[in-house]
Amino acid sequence: STNQERERGFNDVLKEAGLAPYRREVGHYSFSGAQEAARKLFGSRPYPDAVFVANDHMAIAAMDVLRLELGLRVPEDVGVVGFDDVPQAAWGSYRLTTVVQSVEDMVSATVDLLHEQMQGEVNSRNVIVPCRIVERDSVRPRESSNTAKSHQ
């Protein structure tokens, strides 16, 4: 369900912006699977401008393929965004921009749901844990409104 919710959230935000996914591949939450997915995504031109990867370890695998096999520059040629903010995401050679959820909030919500079930309150419900983005160097900086105007 985590994968489905992440993808749904990604697609919802694209739709709100009037966009649709350019291409889609599945890395099956493995390093080698993510490498193969990156090879497929960038197997033909035109290349995507950016990729959103379902977790940071797969994003790191994708970055390795983009840089080392395809000779692309991150973020100049392609932006990469991951999910989870694992410690490796902050390493100097990756500086991965990533989405993170509060582990404490997820644990608290899980404990609350389990407690409800133990009390016989078997209400099926979704819990939404807010996310935030950790901006690093794997995406181009956002243009300020002044910069955007000067390019028009």
CSV table of N, CA and C in Angstrom, one decimal:
chain,number,residue,atom,x,y,z
A,1,SER,N,0.8,-1.2,0.0
A,1,SER,CA,0.0,0.0,0.0
A,1,SER,C,0.9,1.3,0.0
A,2,THR,N,2.0,1.2,0.6
A,2,THR,CA,2.9,2.4,0.6
A,2,THR,C,3.3,2.8,-0.8
A,3,ASN,N,3.7,1.9,-1.6
A,3,ASN,CA,4.0,2.2,-3.0
A,3,ASN,C,2.8,2.8,-3.7
A,4,GLN,N,1.6,2.2,-3.5
A,4,GLN,CA,0.5,2.7,-4.2
A,4,GLN,C,0.1,4.2,-3.8
A,5,GLU,N,0.3,4.4,-2.5
A,5,GLU,CA,0.0,5.8,-2.0
A,5,GLU,C,1.0,6.8,-2.4
A,6,ARG,N,2.3,6.4,-2.5
A,6,ARG,CA,3.3,7.3,-3.0
A,6,ARG,C,3.0,7.7,-4.4
A,7,GLU,N,2.7,6.6,-5.2
A,7,GLU,CA,2.5,6.9,-6.6
A,7,GLU,C,1.2,7.7,-6.8
A,8,ARG,N,0.2,7.4,-6.1
A,8,ARG,CA,-1.0,8.2,-6.2
A,8,ARG,C,-0.8,9.7,-5.8
A,9,GLY,N,-0.1,9.9,-4.7
A,9,GLY,CA,0.3,11.3,-4.4
A,9,GLY,C,1.0,12.0,-5.4
A,10,PHE,N,2.0,11.3,-6.0
A,10,PHE,CA,2.8,11.9,-7.1
A,10,PHE,C,1.9,12.2,-8.3
A,11,ASN,N,1.1,11.3,-8.7
A,11,ASN,CA,0.2,11.6,-9.8
A,11,ASN,C,-0.8,12.7,-9.5
A,12,ASP,N,-1.3,12.7,-8.3
A,12,ASP,CA,-2.2,13.8,-7.9
A,12,ASP,C,-1.6,15.2,-8.1
A,13,VAL,N,-0.4,15.3,-7.6
A,13,VAL,CA,0.3,16.6,-7.7
A,13,VAL,C,0.6,16.9,-9.1
A,14,LEU,N,1.0,16.0,-10.0
A,14,LEU,CA,1.2,16.3,-11.4
A,14,LEU,C,-0.1,16.7,-12.0
A,15,LYS,N,-1.2,16.0,-11.7
A,15,LYS,CA,-2.5,16.4,-12.3
A,15,LYS,C,-2.9,17.8,-11.9
A,16,GLU,N,-2.7,18.2,-10.6
A,16,GLU,CA,-3.0,19.5,-10.1
A,16,GLU,C,-2.2,20.6,-10.9
A,17,ALA,N,-1.0,20.2,-11.3
A,17,ALA,CA,-0.2,21.1,-12.1
A,17,ALA,C,-0.5,21.1,-13.6
A,18,GLY,N,-1.4,20.2,-14.0
A,18,GLY,CA,-1.8,20.1,-15.4
A,18,GLY,C,-0.8,19.3,-16.2
A,19,LEU,N,-0.1,18.3,-15.5
A,19,LEU,CA,0.9,17.5,-16.1
A,19,LEU,C,0.5,16.0,-16.0
A,20,ALA,N,1.2,15.2,-16.7
A,20,ALA,CA,1.0,13.7,-16.6
A,20,ALA,C,2.4,13.1,-16.6
A,21,PRO,N,2.5,11.9,-16.0
A,21,PRO,CA,3.9,11.2,-16.1
A,21,PRO,C,4.3,11.0,-17.5
A,22,TYR,N,5.6,11.3,-17.8
A,22,TYR,CA,6.1,11.1,-19.1
A,22,TYR,C,6.3,9.6,-19.4
A,23,ARG,N,7.0,8.9,-18.5
A,23,ARG,CA,7.2,7.5,-18.6
A,23,ARG,C,7.2,6.9,-17.2
A,24,ARG,N,7.0,5.6,-17.1
A,24,ARG,CA,6.9,5.0,-15.8
A,24,ARG,C,7.6,3.6,-15.9
A,25,GLU,N,8.4,3.3,-14.9
A,25,GLU,CA,9.1,2.0,-14.8
A,25,GLU,C,9.0,1.6,-13.3
A,26,VAL,N,9.2,0.3,-13.0
A,26,VAL,CA,9.1,-0.2,-11.7
A,26,VAL,C,10.5,-0.8,-11.3
A,27,GLY,N,11.0,-0.4,-10.2
A,27,GLY,CA,12.3,-0.9,-9.7
A,27,GLY,C,12.1,-2.0,-8.6
A,28,HIS,N,10.9,-2.3,-8.2
A,28,HIS,CA,10.6,-3.3,-7.2
A,28,HIS,C,11.4,-3.2,-5.9
A,29,TYR,N,11.7,-2.0,-5.5
A,29,TYR,CA,12.4,-1.6,-4.3
A,29,TYR,C,13.7,-2.4,-4.1
A,30,SER,N,14.4,-2.6,-5.2
A,30,SER,CA,15.7,-3.2,-5.1
A,30,SER,C,16.7,-2.3,-5.9
A,31,PHE,N,18.0,-2.4,-5.5
A,31,PHE,CA,19.0,-1.6,-6.2
A,31,PHE,C,19.1,-2.0,-7.6
A,32,SER,N,19.2,-3.3,-7.9
A,32,SER,CA,19.4,-3.7,-9.3
A,32,SER,C,18.1,-3.5,-10.1
A,33,GLY,N,17.0,-3.6,-9.5
A,33,GLY,CA,15.7,-3.3,-10.2
A,33,GLY,C,15.6,-1.9,-10.5
A,34,ALA,N,16.1,-1.0,-9.7
A,34,ALA,CA,16.1,0.4,-9.9
A,34,ALA,C,17.1,0.8,-11.0
A,35,GLN,N,18.2,0.1,-11.1
A,35,GLN,CA,19.2,0.3,-12.2
A,35,GLN,C,18.6,0.0,-13.5
A,36,GLU,N,17.9,-1.2,-13.6
A,36,GLU,CA,17.3,-1.6,-14.8
A,36,GLU,C,16.2,-0.7,-15.2
A,37,ALA,N,15.4,-0.2,-14.2
A,37,ALA,CA,14.3,0.7,-14.5
A,37,ALA,C,14.9,2.1,-15.1
A,38,ALA,N,16.0,2.5,-14.5
A,38,ALA,CA,16.6,3.7,-15.1
A,38,ALA,C,17.1,3.5,-16.5
A,39,ARG,N,17.7,2.4,-16.8
A,39,ARG,CA,18.1,2.1,-18.1
A,39,ARG,C,17.0,2.1,-19.1
A,40,LYS,N,15.8,1.6,-18.7
A,40,LYS,CA,14.6,1.6,-19.6
A,40,LYS,C,14.1,3.0,-19.7
A,41,LEU,N,14.0,3.8,-18.6
A,41,LEU,CA,13.5,5.1,-18.7
A,41,LEU,C,14.3,6.0,-19.7
A,42,PHE,N,15.6,5.8,-19.7
A,42,PHE,CA,16.5,6.6,-20.5
A,42,PHE,C,17.0,5.8,-21.7
A,43,GLY,N,16.2,4.8,-22.1
A,43,GLY,CA,16.6,3.9,-23.3
A,43,GLY,C,16.4,4.6,-24.6
A,44,SER,N,15.6,5.6,-24.6
A,44,SER,CA,15.3,6.3,-25.9
A,44,SER,C,15.1,7.8,-25.6
A,45,ARG,N,15.4,8.6,-26.6
A,45,ARG,CA,15.2,10.1,-26.5
A,45,ARG,C,13.8,10.4,-26.9
A,46,PRO,N,13.2,11.5,-26.5
A,46,PRO,CA,13.8,12.5,-25.6
A,46,PRO,C,13.8,11.9,-24.1
A,47,TYR,N,14.8,12.3,-23.4
A,47,TYR,CA,14.9,11.8,-22.0
A,47,TYR,C,14.0,12.6,-21.1
A,48,PRO,N,13.6,12.0,-20.0
A,48,PRO,CA,12.8,12.8,-19.0
A,48,PRO,C,13.7,13.9,-18.4
A,49,ASP,N,13.0,15.0,-18.0
A,49,ASP,CA,13.7,16.1,-17.4
A,49,ASP,C,14.1,15.8,-15.9
A,50,ALA,N,13.2,14.9,-15.3
A,50,ALA,CA,13.4,14.6,-13.9
A,50,ALA,C,12.8,13.2,-13.7
A,51,VAL,N,13.2,12.6,-12.6
A,51,VAL,CA,12.6,11.3,-12.2
A,51,VAL,C,12.3,11.4,-10.7
A,52,PHE,N,11.1,10.9,-10.3
A,52,PHE,CA,10.8,10.7,-8.9
A,52,PHE,C,10.8,9.2,-8.7
A,53,VAL,N,11.6,8.8,-7.7
A,53,VAL,CA,11.9,7.4,-7.4
A,53,VAL,C,11.3,7.1,-6.0
A,54,ALA,N,10.6,5.9,-5.9
A,54,ALA,CA,9.8,5.6,-4.7
A,54,ALA,C,10.6,5.5,-3.4
A,55,ASN,N,11.9,5.3,-3.5
A,55,ASN,CA,12.7,5.4,-2.2
A,55,ASN,C,14.1,5.9,-2.6
A,56,ASP,N,14.9,6.3,-1.5
A,56,ASP,CA,16.2,6.9,-1.7
A,56,ASP,C,17.2,5.9,-2.3
A,57,HIS,N,17.1,4.6,-1.8
A,57,HIS,CA,18.1,3.6,-2.2
A,57,HIS,C,18.0,3.4,-3.7
A,58,MET,N,16.7,3.4,-4.2
A,58,MET,CA,16.5,3.2,-5.7
A,58,MET,C,17.0,4.5,-6.4
A,59,ALA,N,16.7,5.7,-5.8
A,59,ALA,CA,17.1,6.9,-6.4
A,59,ALA,C,18.7,7.0,-6.6
A,60,ILE,N,19.4,6.5,-5.6
A,60,ILE,CA,20.8,6.4,-5.7
A,60,ILE,C,21.3,5.5,-6.8
A,61,ALA,N,20.6,4.3,-6.9
A,61,ALA,CA,20.9,3.4,-8.0
A,61,ALA,C,20.7,4.1,-9.3
A,62,ALA,N,19.6,4.8,-9.5
A,62,ALA,CA,19.3,5.5,-10.7
A,62,ALA,C,20.3,6.6,-11.0
A,63,MET,N,20.7,7.3,-10.0
A,63,MET,CA,21.7,8.3,-10.2
A,63,MET,C,23.0,7.7,-10.7
A,64,ASP,N,23.4,6.6,-10.2
A,64,ASP,CA,24.6,5.9,-10.6
A,64,ASP,C,24.5,5.5,-12.1
A,65,VAL,N,23.4,5.0,-12.5
A,65,VAL,CA,23.2,4.7,-13.9
A,65,VAL,C,23.3,5.9,-14.8
A,66,LEU,N,22.6,7.0,-14.4
A,66,LEU,CA,22.5,8.2,-15.2
A,66,LEU,C,23.9,8.8,-15.3
A,67,ARG,N,24.7,8.8,-14.3
A,67,ARG,CA,26.0,9.5,-14.3
A,67,ARG,C,27.1,8.6,-14.9
A,68,LEU,N,27.2,7.3,-14.4
A,68,LEU,CA,28.3,6.5,-14.7
A,68,LEU,C,28.1,5.7,-16.1
A,69,GLU,N,26.9,5.4,-16.4
A,69,GLU,CA,26.6,4.6,-17.6
A,69,GLU,C,26.2,5.5,-18.8
A,70,LEU,N,25.4,6.5,-18.5
A,70,LEU,CA,24.8,7.3,-19.6
A,70,LEU,C,25.5,8.7,-19.7
A,71,GLY,N,26.4,9.0,-18.8
A,71,GLY,CA,27.1,10.3,-18.9
A,71,GLY,C,26.3,11.5,-18.7
A,72,LEU,N,25.1,11.4,-18.0
A,72,LEU,CA,24.3,12.5,-17.8
A,72,LEU,C,24.7,13.2,-16.5
A,73,ARG,N,24.4,14.5,-16.4
A,73,ARG,CA,24.7,15.3,-15.2
A,73,ARG,C,23.5,15.5,-14.4
A,74,VAL,N,23.6,15.2,-13.1
A,74,VAL,CA,22.5,15.5,-12.2
A,74,VAL,C,22.9,16.7,-11.4
A,75,PRO,N,22.1,17.8,-11.4
A,75,PRO,CA,20.8,18.0,-11.9
A,75,PRO,C,20.7,18.7,-13.2
A,76,GLU,N,21.9,19.0,-13.8
A,76,GLU,CA,21.9,19.8,-15.0
A,76,GLU,C,21.1,19.2,-16.2
A,77,ASP,N,21.3,17.9,-16.4
A,77,ASP,CA,20.6,17.2,-17.5
A,77,ASP,C,19.3,16.5,-17.0
A,78,VAL,N,19.3,16.1,-15.8
A,78,VAL,CA,18.1,15.4,-15.2
A,78,VAL,C,18.1,15.5,-13.7
A,79,GLY,N,16.9,15.9,-13.2
A,79,GLY,CA,16.7,16.0,-11.7
A,79,GLY,C,16.3,14.6,-11.2
A,80,VAL,N,16.7,14.4,-10.0
A,80,VAL,CA,16.3,13.1,-9.3
A,80,VAL,C,15.8,13.4,-7.9
A,81,VAL,N,14.7,12.9,-7.6
A,81,VAL,CA,14.1,13.0,-6.2
A,81,VAL,C,13.7,11.6,-5.7
A,82,GLY,N,14.1,11.4,-4.4
A,82,GLY,CA,13.8,10.1,-3.8
A,82,GLY,C,12.8,10.3,-2.7
A,83,PHE,N,12.7,9.3,-1.8
A,83,PHE,CA,11.7,9.3,-0.8
A,83,PHE,C,12.3,8.6,0.4
A,84,ASP,N,12.3,9.1,1.6
A,84,ASP,CA,12.6,8.6,2.9
A,84,ASP,C,13.7,9.3,3.6
A,85,ASP,N,14.6,10.0,3.0
A,85,ASP,CA,15.7,10.7,3.6
A,85,ASP,C,16.6,9.8,4.4
A,86,VAL,N,17.1,8.7,3.7
A,86,VAL,CA,18.0,7.8,4.4
A,86,VAL,C,19.4,8.5,4.5
A,87,PRO,N,20.2,8.1,5.5
A,87,PRO,CA,21.5,8.8,5.7
A,87,PRO,C,22.3,9.0,4.4
A,88,GLN,N,22.3,8.0,3.5
A,88,GLN,CA,23.1,8.1,2.3
A,88,GLN,C,22.7,9.2,1.4
A,89,ALA,N,21.4,9.6,1.5
A,89,ALA,CA,20.9,10.7,0.7
A,89,ALA,C,21.7,12.0,0.9
A,90,ALA,N,22.2,12.2,2.0
A,90,ALA,CA,23.0,13.4,2.3
A,90,ALA,C,24.5,13.3,2.0
A,91,TRP,N,24.9,12.1,1.6
A,91,TRP,CA,26.3,12.0,1.2
A,91,TRP,C,26.7,12.9,0.1
A,92,GLY,N,27.9,13.4,0.2
A,92,GLY,CA,28.4,14.4,-0.8
A,92,GLY,C,28.3,14.1,-2.2
A,93,SER,N,28.5,12.9,-2.6
A,93,SER,CA,28.4,12.5,-4.0
A,93,SER,C,27.0,12.4,-4.5
A,94,TYR,N,26.0,12.3,-3.6
A,94,TYR,CA,24.6,12.2,-4.1
A,94,TYR,C,23.8,13.5,-3.8
A,95,ARG,N,23.9,14.0,-2.5
A,95,ARG,CA,23.1,15.2,-2.2
A,95,ARG,C,21.7,15.2,-2.7
A,96,LEU,N,21.0,14.0,-2.5
A,96,LEU,CA,19.7,13.7,-3.0
A,96,LEU,C,18.6,14.5,-2.4
A,97,THR,N,17.8,15.2,-3.3
A,97,THR,CA,16.6,15.8,-2.8
A,97,THR,C,15.6,14.7,-2.6
A,98,THR,N,14.9,14.8,-1.4
A,98,THR,CA,14.1,13.7,-1.0
A,98,THR,C,12.8,14.1,-0.3
A,99,VAL,N,11.8,13.3,-0.3
A,99,VAL,CA,10.6,13.5,0.5
A,99,VAL,C,10.7,12.7,1.8
A,100,VAL,N,10.3,13.3,2.9
A,100,VAL,CA,10.4,12.5,4.2
A,100,VAL,C,9.1,12.7,5.0
A,101,GLN,N,8.8,11.6,5.6
A,101,GLN,CA,7.7,11.6,6.6
A,101,GLN,C,8.3,11.4,8.0
A,102,SER,N,7.6,11.9,9.0
A,102,SER,CA,8.0,11.8,10.3
A,102,SER,C,7.8,10.4,10.8
A,103,VAL,N,8.9,9.7,11.2
A,103,VAL,CA,8.8,8.3,11.7
A,103,VAL,C,8.0,8.3,13.0
A,104,GLU,N,8.2,9.3,13.8
A,104,GLU,CA,7.5,9.4,15.0
A,104,GLU,C,6.0,9.5,14.8
A,105,ASP,N,5.6,10.3,13.8
A,105,ASP,CA,4.1,10.4,13.5
A,105,ASP,C,3.6,9.1,13.0
A,106,MET,N,4.4,8.4,12.1
A,106,MET,CA,3.9,7.1,11.6
A,106,MET,C,3.8,6.1,12.7
A,107,VAL,N,4.7,6.0,13.6
A,107,VAL,CA,4.7,5.1,14.7
A,107,VAL,C,3.5,5.4,15.6
A,108,SER,N,3.3,6.7,15.9
A,108,SER,CA,2.2,7.1,16.8
A,108,SER,C,0.8,6.7,16.2
A,109,ALA,N,0.7,6.9,14.9
A,109,ALA,CA,-0.6,6.5,14.2
A,109,ALA,C,-0.8,5.0,14.2
A,110,THR,N,0.3,4.3,14.0
A,110,THR,CA,0.2,2.8,14.0
A,110,THR,C,-0.2,2.3,15.4
A,111,VAL,N,0.4,2.9,16.4
A,111,VAL,CA,0.1,2.5,17.8
A,111,VAL,C,-1.4,2.8,18.1
A,112,ASP,N,-1.8,4.0,17.7
A,112,ASP,CA,-3.3,4.4,17.9
A,112,ASP,C,-4.2,3.4,17.2
A,113,LEU,N,-3.9,3.0,15.9
A,113,LEU,CA,-4.7,2.1,15.2
A,113,LEU,C,-4.7,0.7,15.9
A,114,LEU,N,-3.6,0.2,16.3
A,114,LEU,CA,-3.5,-1.1,17.0
A,114,LEU,C,-4.3,-1.0,18.3
A,115,HIS,N,-4.2,0.1,19.1
A,115,HIS,CA,-4.9,0.2,20.3
A,115,HIS,C,-6.4,0.2,20.1
A,116,GLU,N,-6.9,0.9,19.0
A,116,GLU,CA,-8.3,0.9,18.7
A,116,GLU,C,-8.8,-0.6,18.4
A,117,GLN,N,-8.0,-1.3,17.6
A,117,GLN,CA,-8.3,-2.7,17.3
A,117,GLN,C,-8.4,-3.6,18.5
A,118,MET,N,-7.4,-3.4,19.4
A,118,MET,CA,-7.4,-4.1,20.7
A,118,MET,C,-8.7,-3.8,21.5
A,119,GLN,N,-9.2,-2.6,21.4
A,119,GLN,CA,-10.4,-2.3,22.2
A,119,GLN,C,-11.7,-2.7,21.5
A,120,GLY,N,-11.5,-3.3,20.3
A,120,GLY,CA,-12.7,-3.8,19.6
A,120,GLY,C,-13.2,-2.8,18.6
A,121,GLU,N,-12.5,-1.7,18.5
A,121,GLU,CA,-13.0,-0.6,17.5
A,121,GLU,C,-12.3,-0.9,16.2
A,122,VAL,N,-13.0,-1.8,15.4
A,122,VAL,CA,-12.4,-2.2,14.1
A,122,VAL,C,-13.0,-1.3,13.0
A,123,ASN,N,-12.5,-0.1,13.0
A,123,ASN,CA,-12.9,0.9,12.0
A,123,ASN,C,-11.8,1.0,11.0
A,124,SER,N,-12.1,0.6,9.8
A,124,SER,CA,-11.1,0.7,8.7
A,124,SER,C,-11.0,2.2,8.3
A,125,ARG,N,-9.8,2.7,8.4
A,125,ARG,CA,-9.6,4.1,8.0
A,125,ARG,C,-8.2,4.3,7.5
A,126,ASN,N,-8.0,5.3,6.7
A,126,ASN,CA,-6.7,5.7,6.3
A,126,ASN,C,-6.2,6.8,7.2
A,127,VAL,N,-4.9,6.7,7.4
A,127,VAL,CA,-4.2,7.8,8.2
A,127,VAL,C,-3.2,8.5,7.3
A,128,ILE,N,-3.3,9.8,7.2
A,128,ILE,CA,-2.4,10.5,6.3
A,128,ILE,C,-1.3,11.2,7.2
A,129,VAL,N,-0.1,10.8,6.9
A,129,VAL,CA,1.1,11.4,7.7
A,129,VAL,C,1.7,12.5,6.7
A,130,PRO,N,1.7,13.7,7.2
A,130,PRO,CA,2.3,14.8,6.3
A,130,PRO,C,3.7,14.5,5.9
A,131,CYS,N,4.1,15.0,4.8
A,131,CYS,CA,5.4,14.9,4.2
A,131,CYS,C,6.1,16.3,4.1
A,132,ARG,N,7.4,16.3,4.0
A,132,ARG,CA,8.1,17.5,3.7
A,132,ARG,C,9.2,17.2,2.8
A,133,ILE,N,9.7,18.2,2.0
A,133,ILE,CA,10.8,17.9,1.1
A,133,ILE,C,12.1,18.4,1.7
A,134,VAL,N,13.1,17.6,1.5
A,134,VAL,CA,14.5,18.0,1.9
A,134,VAL,C,15.2,18.4,0.6
A,135,GLU,N,15.4,19.6,0.4
A,135,GLU,CA,16.0,20.1,-0.8
A,135,GLU,C,17.6,20.0,-0.7
A,136,ARG,N,18.1,19.3,-1.7
A,136,ARG,CA,19.6,19.2,-1.7
A,136,ARG,C,20.0,19.6,-3.2
A,137,ASP,N,20.9,18.9,-3.7
A,137,ASP,CA,21.5,19.3,-5.0
A,137,ASP,C,21.1,18.4,-6.2
A,138,SER,N,20.2,17.5,-6.1
A,138,SER,CA,19.9,16.6,-7.2
A,138,SER,C,18.8,17.1,-8.1
A,139,VAL,N,18.3,18.3,-7.8
A,139,VAL,CA,17.4,19.0,-8.7
A,139,VAL,C,17.8,20.4,-8.9
A,140,ARG,N,17.5,21.0,-10.0
A,140,ARG,CA,17.8,22.4,-10.3
A,140,ARG,C,17.0,23.3,-9.3
A,141,PRO,N,17.6,24.4,-8.8
A,141,PRO,CA,16.9,25.3,-7.9
A,141,PRO,C,15.7,25.8,-8.6
A,142,ARG,N,14.6,26.1,-7.8
A,142,ARG,CA,13.4,26.7,-8.3
A,142,ARG,C,13.7,28.1,-8.7
A,143,GLU,N,13.1,28.6,-9.8
A,143,GLU,CA,13.3,29.9,-10.2
A,143,GLU,C,12.5,30.8,-9.3
A,144,SER,N,13.0,31.9,-8.9
A,144,SER,CA,12.2,32.9,-8.1
A,144,SER,C,11.3,33.6,-9.1
A,145,SER,N,10.3,34.3,-8.7
A,145,SER,CA,9.3,34.9,-9.6
A,145,SER,C,10.1,36.0,-10.4
A,146,ASN,N,11.1,36.6,-9.8
A,146,ASN,CA,11.9,37.6,-10.5
A,146,ASN,C,12.7,37.0,-11.6
A,147,THR,N,13.3,35.9,-11.3
A,147,THR,CA,14.1,35.2,-12.3
A,147,THR,C,13.2,34.7,-13.4
A,148,ALA,N,12.0,34.1,-13.1
A,148,ALA,CA,11.1,33.6,-14.1
A,148,ALA,C,10.6,34.7,-15.0
A,149,LYS,N,10.4,35.8,-14.5
A,149,LYS,CA,9.9,36.9,-15.3
A,149,LYS,C,11.0,37.4,-16.3
A,150,SER,N,12.2,37.3,-15.8
A,150,SER,CA,13.3,37.8,-16.7
A,150,SER,C,13.5,36.9,-17.9
A,151,HIS,N,13.1,35.6,-17.8
A,151,HIS,CA,13.2,34.7,-18.9
A,151,HIS,C,12.1,34.7,-19.9
A,152,GLN,N,11.0,35.5,-19.6
A,152,GLN,CA,9.9,35.5,-20.5
A,152,GLN,C,10.1,36.4,-21.7
